[in-house]
Coordinates of C-alpha atoms in Angstrom, one line a residue:
X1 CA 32.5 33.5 43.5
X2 CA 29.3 32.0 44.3
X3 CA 28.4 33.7 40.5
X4 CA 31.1 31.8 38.6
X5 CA 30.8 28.3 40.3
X6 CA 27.3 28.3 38.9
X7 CA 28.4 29.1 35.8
X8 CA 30.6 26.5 35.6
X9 CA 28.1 24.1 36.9
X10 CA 25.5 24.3 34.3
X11 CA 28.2 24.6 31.5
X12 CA 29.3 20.5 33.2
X13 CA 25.7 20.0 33.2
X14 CA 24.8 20.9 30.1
X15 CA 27.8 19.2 28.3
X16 CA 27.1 15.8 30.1
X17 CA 22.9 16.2 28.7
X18 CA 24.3 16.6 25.5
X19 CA 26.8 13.6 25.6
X20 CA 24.4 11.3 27.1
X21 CA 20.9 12.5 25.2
X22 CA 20.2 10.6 21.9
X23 CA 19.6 13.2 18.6
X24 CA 17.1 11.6 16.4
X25 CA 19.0 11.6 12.9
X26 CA 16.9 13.4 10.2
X27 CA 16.9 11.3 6.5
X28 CA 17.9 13.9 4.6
X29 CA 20.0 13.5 1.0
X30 CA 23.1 13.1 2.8
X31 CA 24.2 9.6 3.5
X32 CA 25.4 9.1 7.5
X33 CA 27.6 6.3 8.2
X34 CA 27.1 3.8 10.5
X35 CA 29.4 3.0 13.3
X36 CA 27.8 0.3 14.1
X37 CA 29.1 -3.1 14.1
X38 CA 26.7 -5.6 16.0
X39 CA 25.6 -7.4 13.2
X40 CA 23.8 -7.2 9.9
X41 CA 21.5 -3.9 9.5
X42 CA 19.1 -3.9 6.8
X43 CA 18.0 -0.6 5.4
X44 CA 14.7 0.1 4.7
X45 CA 13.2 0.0 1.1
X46 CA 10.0 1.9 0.3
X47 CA 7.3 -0.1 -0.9
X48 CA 4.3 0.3 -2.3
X49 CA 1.7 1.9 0.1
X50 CA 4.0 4.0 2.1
X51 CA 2.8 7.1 3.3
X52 CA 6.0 9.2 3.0
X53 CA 6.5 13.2 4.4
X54 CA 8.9 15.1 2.2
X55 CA 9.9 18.5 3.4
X56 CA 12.8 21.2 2.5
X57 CA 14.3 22.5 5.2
X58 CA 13.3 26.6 4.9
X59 CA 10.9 26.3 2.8
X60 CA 7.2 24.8 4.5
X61 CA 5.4 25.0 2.0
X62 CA 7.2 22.2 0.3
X63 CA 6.3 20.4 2.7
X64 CA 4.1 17.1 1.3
X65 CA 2.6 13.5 2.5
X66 CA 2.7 11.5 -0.3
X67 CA 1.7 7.6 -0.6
X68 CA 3.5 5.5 -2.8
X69 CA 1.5 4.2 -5.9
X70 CA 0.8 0.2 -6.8
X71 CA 3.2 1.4 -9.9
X72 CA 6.2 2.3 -7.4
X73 CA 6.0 6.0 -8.0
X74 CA 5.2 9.2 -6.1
X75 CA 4.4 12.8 -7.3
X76 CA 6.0 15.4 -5.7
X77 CA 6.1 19.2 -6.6
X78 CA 8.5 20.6 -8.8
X79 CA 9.6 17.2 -9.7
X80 CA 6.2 15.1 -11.0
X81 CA 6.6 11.4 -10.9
X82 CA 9.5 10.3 -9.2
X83 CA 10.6 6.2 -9.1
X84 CA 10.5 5.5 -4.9
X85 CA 10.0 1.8 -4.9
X86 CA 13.2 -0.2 -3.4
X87 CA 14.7 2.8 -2.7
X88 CA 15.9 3.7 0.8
X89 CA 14.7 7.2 2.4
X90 CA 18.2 8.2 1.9
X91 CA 18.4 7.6 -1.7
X92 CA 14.7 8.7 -2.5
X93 CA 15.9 12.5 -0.8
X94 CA 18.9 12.9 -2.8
X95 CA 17.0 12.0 -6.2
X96 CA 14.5 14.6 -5.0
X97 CA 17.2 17.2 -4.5
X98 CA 18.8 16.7 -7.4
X99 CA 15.9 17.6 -9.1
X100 CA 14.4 20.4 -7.2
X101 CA 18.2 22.0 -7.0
X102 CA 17.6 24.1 -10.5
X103 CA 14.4 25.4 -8.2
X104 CA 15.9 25.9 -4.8
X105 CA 19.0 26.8 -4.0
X106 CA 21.4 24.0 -1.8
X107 CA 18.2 22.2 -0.6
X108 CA 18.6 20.3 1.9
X109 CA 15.5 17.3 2.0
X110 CA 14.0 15.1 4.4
X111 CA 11.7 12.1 4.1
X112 CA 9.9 10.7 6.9
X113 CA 8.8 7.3 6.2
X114 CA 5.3 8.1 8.3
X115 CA 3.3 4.7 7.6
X116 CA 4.1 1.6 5.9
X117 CA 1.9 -0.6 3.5
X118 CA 0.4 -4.1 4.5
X119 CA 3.4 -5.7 3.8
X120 CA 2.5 -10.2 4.2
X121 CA 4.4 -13.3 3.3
X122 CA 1.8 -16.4 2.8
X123 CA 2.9 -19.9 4.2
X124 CA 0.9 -22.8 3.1
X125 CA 0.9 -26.7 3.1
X126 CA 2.4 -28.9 5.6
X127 CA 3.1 -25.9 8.5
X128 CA 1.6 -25.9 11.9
X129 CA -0.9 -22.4 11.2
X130 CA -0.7 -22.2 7.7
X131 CA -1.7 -18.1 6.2
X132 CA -0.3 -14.9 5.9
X133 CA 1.6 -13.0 8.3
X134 CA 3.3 -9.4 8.7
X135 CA 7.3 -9.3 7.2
X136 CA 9.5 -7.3 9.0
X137 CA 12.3 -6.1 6.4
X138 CA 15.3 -8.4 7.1
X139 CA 13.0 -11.3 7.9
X140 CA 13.8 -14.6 6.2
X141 CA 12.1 -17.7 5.9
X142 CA 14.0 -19.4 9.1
X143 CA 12.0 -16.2 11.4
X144 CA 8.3 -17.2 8.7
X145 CA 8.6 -20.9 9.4
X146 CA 8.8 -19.8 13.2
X147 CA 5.7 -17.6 13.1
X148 CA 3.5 -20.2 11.3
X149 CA 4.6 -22.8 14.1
X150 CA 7.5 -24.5 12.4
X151 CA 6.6 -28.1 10.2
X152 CA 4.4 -30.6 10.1
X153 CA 5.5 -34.2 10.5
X154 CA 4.2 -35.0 7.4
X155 CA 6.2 -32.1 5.7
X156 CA 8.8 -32.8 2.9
X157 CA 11.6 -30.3 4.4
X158 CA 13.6 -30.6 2.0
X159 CA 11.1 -29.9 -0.9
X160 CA 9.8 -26.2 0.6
X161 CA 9.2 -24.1 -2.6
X162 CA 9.0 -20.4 -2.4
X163 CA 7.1 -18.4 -5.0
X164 CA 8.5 -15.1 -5.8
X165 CA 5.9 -12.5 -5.9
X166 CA 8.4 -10.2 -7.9
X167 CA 9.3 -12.8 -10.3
X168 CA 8.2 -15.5 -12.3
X169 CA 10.5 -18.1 -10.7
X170 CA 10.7 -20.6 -7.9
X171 CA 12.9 -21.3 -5.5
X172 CA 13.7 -24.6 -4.2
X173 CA 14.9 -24.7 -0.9
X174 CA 16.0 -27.6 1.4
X175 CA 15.0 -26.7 5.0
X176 CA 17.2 -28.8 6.6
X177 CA 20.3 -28.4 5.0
X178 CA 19.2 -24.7 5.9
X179 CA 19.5 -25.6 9.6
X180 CA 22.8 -27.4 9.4
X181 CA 24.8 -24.7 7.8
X182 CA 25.1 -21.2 9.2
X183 CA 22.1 -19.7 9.3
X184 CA 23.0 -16.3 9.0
X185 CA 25.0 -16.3 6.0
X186 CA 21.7 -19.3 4.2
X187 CA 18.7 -17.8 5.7
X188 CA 17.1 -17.3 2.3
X189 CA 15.4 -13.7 2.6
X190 CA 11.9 -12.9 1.8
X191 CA 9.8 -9.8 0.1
X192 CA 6.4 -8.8 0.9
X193 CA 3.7 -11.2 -1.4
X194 CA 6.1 -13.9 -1.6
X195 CA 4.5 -17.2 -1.1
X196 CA 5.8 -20.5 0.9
X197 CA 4.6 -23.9 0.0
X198 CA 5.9 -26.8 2.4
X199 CA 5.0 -30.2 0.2
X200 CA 3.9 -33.2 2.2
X201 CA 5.6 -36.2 2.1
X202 CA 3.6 -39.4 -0.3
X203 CA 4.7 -42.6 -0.8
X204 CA 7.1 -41.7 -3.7
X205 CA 8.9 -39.4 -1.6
X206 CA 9.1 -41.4 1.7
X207 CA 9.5 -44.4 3.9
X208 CA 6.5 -45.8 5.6
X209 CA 6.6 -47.8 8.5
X210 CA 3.9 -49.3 10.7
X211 CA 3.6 -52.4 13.5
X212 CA 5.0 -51.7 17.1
X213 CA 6.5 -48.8 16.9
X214 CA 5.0 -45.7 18.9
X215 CA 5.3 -43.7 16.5
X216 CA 3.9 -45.0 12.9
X217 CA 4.2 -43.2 9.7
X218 CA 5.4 -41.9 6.6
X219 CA 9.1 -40.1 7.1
X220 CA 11.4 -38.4 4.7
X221 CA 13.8 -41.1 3.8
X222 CA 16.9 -38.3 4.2
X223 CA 15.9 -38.1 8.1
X224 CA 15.4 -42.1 7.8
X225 CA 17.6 -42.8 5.2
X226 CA 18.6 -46.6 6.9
X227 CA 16.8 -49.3 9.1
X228 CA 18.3 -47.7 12.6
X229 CA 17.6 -44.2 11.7
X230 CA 13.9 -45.0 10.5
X231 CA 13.0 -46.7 13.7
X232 CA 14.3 -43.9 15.9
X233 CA 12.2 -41.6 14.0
X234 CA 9.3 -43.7 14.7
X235 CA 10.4 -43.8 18.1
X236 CA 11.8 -47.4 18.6
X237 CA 10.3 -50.0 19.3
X238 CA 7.6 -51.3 21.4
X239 CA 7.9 -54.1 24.4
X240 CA 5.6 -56.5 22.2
X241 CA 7.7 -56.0 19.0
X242 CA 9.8 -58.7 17.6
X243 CA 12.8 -57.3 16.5
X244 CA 14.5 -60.3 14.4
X245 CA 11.3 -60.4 12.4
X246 CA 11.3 -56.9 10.7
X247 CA 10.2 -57.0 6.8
X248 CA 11.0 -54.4 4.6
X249 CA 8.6 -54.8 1.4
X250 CA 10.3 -53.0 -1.8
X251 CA 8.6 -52.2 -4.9
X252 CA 5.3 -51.9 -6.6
X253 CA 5.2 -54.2 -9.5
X254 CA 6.7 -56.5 -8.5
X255 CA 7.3 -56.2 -4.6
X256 CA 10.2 -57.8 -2.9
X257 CA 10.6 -58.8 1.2
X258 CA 13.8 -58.5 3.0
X259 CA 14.2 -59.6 6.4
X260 CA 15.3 -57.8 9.3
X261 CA 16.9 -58.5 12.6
X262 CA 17.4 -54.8 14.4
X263 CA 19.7 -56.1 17.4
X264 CA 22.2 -57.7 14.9
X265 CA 21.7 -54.1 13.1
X266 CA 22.6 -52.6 16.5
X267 CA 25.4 -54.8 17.4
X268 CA 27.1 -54.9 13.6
X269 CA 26.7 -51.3 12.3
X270 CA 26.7 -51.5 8.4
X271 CA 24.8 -51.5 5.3
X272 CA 24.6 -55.6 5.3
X273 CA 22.5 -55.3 8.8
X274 CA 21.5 -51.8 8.7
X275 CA 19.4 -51.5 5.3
X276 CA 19.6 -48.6 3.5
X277 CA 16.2 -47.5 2.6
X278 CA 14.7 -46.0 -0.3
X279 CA 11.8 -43.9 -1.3
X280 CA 8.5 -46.0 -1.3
X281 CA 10.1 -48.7 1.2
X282 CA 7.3 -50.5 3.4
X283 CA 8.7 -51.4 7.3
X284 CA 6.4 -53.7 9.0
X285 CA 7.7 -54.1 12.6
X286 CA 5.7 -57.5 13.8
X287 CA 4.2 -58.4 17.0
X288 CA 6.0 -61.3 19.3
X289 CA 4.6 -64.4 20.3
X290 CA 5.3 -62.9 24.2
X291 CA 3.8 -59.6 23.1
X292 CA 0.6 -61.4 21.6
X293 CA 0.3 -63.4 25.3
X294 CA 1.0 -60.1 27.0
X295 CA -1.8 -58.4 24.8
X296 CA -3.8 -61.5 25.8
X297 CA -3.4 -61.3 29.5
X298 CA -4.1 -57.6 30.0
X299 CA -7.5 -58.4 28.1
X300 CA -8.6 -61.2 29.1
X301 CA -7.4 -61.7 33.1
X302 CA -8.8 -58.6 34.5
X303 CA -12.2 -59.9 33.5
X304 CA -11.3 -63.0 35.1
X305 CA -9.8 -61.9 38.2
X306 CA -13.4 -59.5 38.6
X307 CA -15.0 -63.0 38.9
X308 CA -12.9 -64.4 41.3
X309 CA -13.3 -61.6 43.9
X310 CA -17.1 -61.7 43.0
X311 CA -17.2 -65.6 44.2
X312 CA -14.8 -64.9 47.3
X313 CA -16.9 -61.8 48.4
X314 CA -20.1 -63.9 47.7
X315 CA -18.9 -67.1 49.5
X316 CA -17.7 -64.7 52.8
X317 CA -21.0 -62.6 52.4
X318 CA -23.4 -66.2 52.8
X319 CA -20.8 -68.4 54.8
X320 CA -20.8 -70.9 51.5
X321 CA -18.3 -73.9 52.0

């Protein structure tokens, strides 16, 4: 009794190890489906560099490391030169067994992918840590930008080039209408060697605006692309500014003033009070007569006020009438 309740024991036992244990899958040159469905998997694709272990099952002395040249090929036995480059482990064994298969009868092969190249993205200009960083396949430029700290103020975002290490081509990409979609389904996807260039902004391609605002500066005119929306950028404004006197100077040749008033912008919301701004537009935000006196009096009365204690501390001090 005691003999078949044991028994039955480690038979419970061992089924519930086997349930619960995880078998690592081997890469052979059959393809496994996935079952999964939590999101986007991206399968890996050999690159140059990769140290790859190829092996036949029954047979070790098949069994190889090979690296993965600059030209995207490997050499394997029985087979020579074999194209591995953007392939997937999976793909790479089948190709291999096909070819080995007049050789070996019903191989069955396996590729490890033991080590894999220095794989970098570069991200230069306007960025936060501008220079190369490790890609992780799947990365786009939304996780890069991250990394290297995100923009600059002074970046164009919607002028960030992306130089195509495989191709000849660029590709223009506007970061910000980038965020506003869904990022999943934009996230523009990098290779290893692309290169990211984030423009700054100049004067041809920007808004400028100085005077009392906390904040002064040149600004993309899409994120300022009105009066209102410039000066938020900027940070409103200041106690000391006058805000019926804004000037907006247009034009080089030839400039042109137009005047201002940002409460009757605030109060009547249109294009008539709310100027639409364009690229190379000068905002100077004035200081007030109250905010020049204020200036004044925070310079020059604490001086003043020091020389009135002086004389009442002297005067107590030698009992002067």
């Amino acid at each position: 009794m005691l003999r078949k309740l044991f028994i039955f024991c480690f038979i419970l036992f061992t089924a519930v190890c086997l349930q619960a244990g995880e078998m690592p899958a081997a890469v052979t040159g059959q393809p496994q489906s996935d079952t999964s469905a939590q999101g986007p998997v991206y399968e890996y694709l050999i690159d140059a560099g990769d140290i790859l272990e190829i092996s036949v099952w029954g047979y070790d002395e098949l069994t190889r490391d090979v690296i993965v040249r600059p030209d995207g090929k490997i050499s394997y036995i029985l087979v020579g030169d074999i194209a591995a480059k953007n392939q997937t482990p999976v793909s790479l064994a089948a190709s291999i067994q096909a070819r080995i298969s007049e050789y070996v009868k019903k191989p069955k092969v396996t590729i490890i992918l033991k080590k894999t190249g220095d794989k970098k993205v570069f991200l230069l200009g306007s960025v936060r840590a501008p220079g190369s960083y490790a890609h992780m396949q799947g990365e786009g430029l939304l996780e890069a930008l991250s990394e290297a700290g995100g923009l600059t103020r002074e970046a164009s975002p919607g002028e960030v080039k992306i130089f195509r290490k495989n191709t000849s081509g660029i590709e223009l990409v506007d970061f910000e209408d980038l965020l506003s979609a869904d990022t999943q389904s934009r996230n523009v996807q990098l290779q290893p060697g692309d290169v990211v260039y984030v423009p700054e902004l100049t004067k041809s391609r920007g808004v400028f605006i100085f005077g009392e605002v906390p904040q002064p500066g040149l600004y993309d005119e899409r994120r300022a692309p009105t009066l209102l929306a410039l000066i938020a950028c900027a940070g409103g404004l200041k106690a000391s500014a006058s805000p019926s006197s804004i000037r907006v100077v247009r034009g080089d040749v030839n400039p042109k003033t137009i005047h201002a008033n940002f409460d009757r912008a605030l109060s009547r919301p249109g294009p008539k009070e709310d100027i639409a701004l364009l690229s190379g537009d000068i905002v100077y935000v004035p200081r007030s007569v109250l905010g020049n006196v204020t200036t004044f009096a925070s310079q020059i009365l604490p001086p003043l006020q020091v020389i009135y204690y002086l004389n009442y501390i002297i005067k107590e001090v030698m009992d002067l009438p």
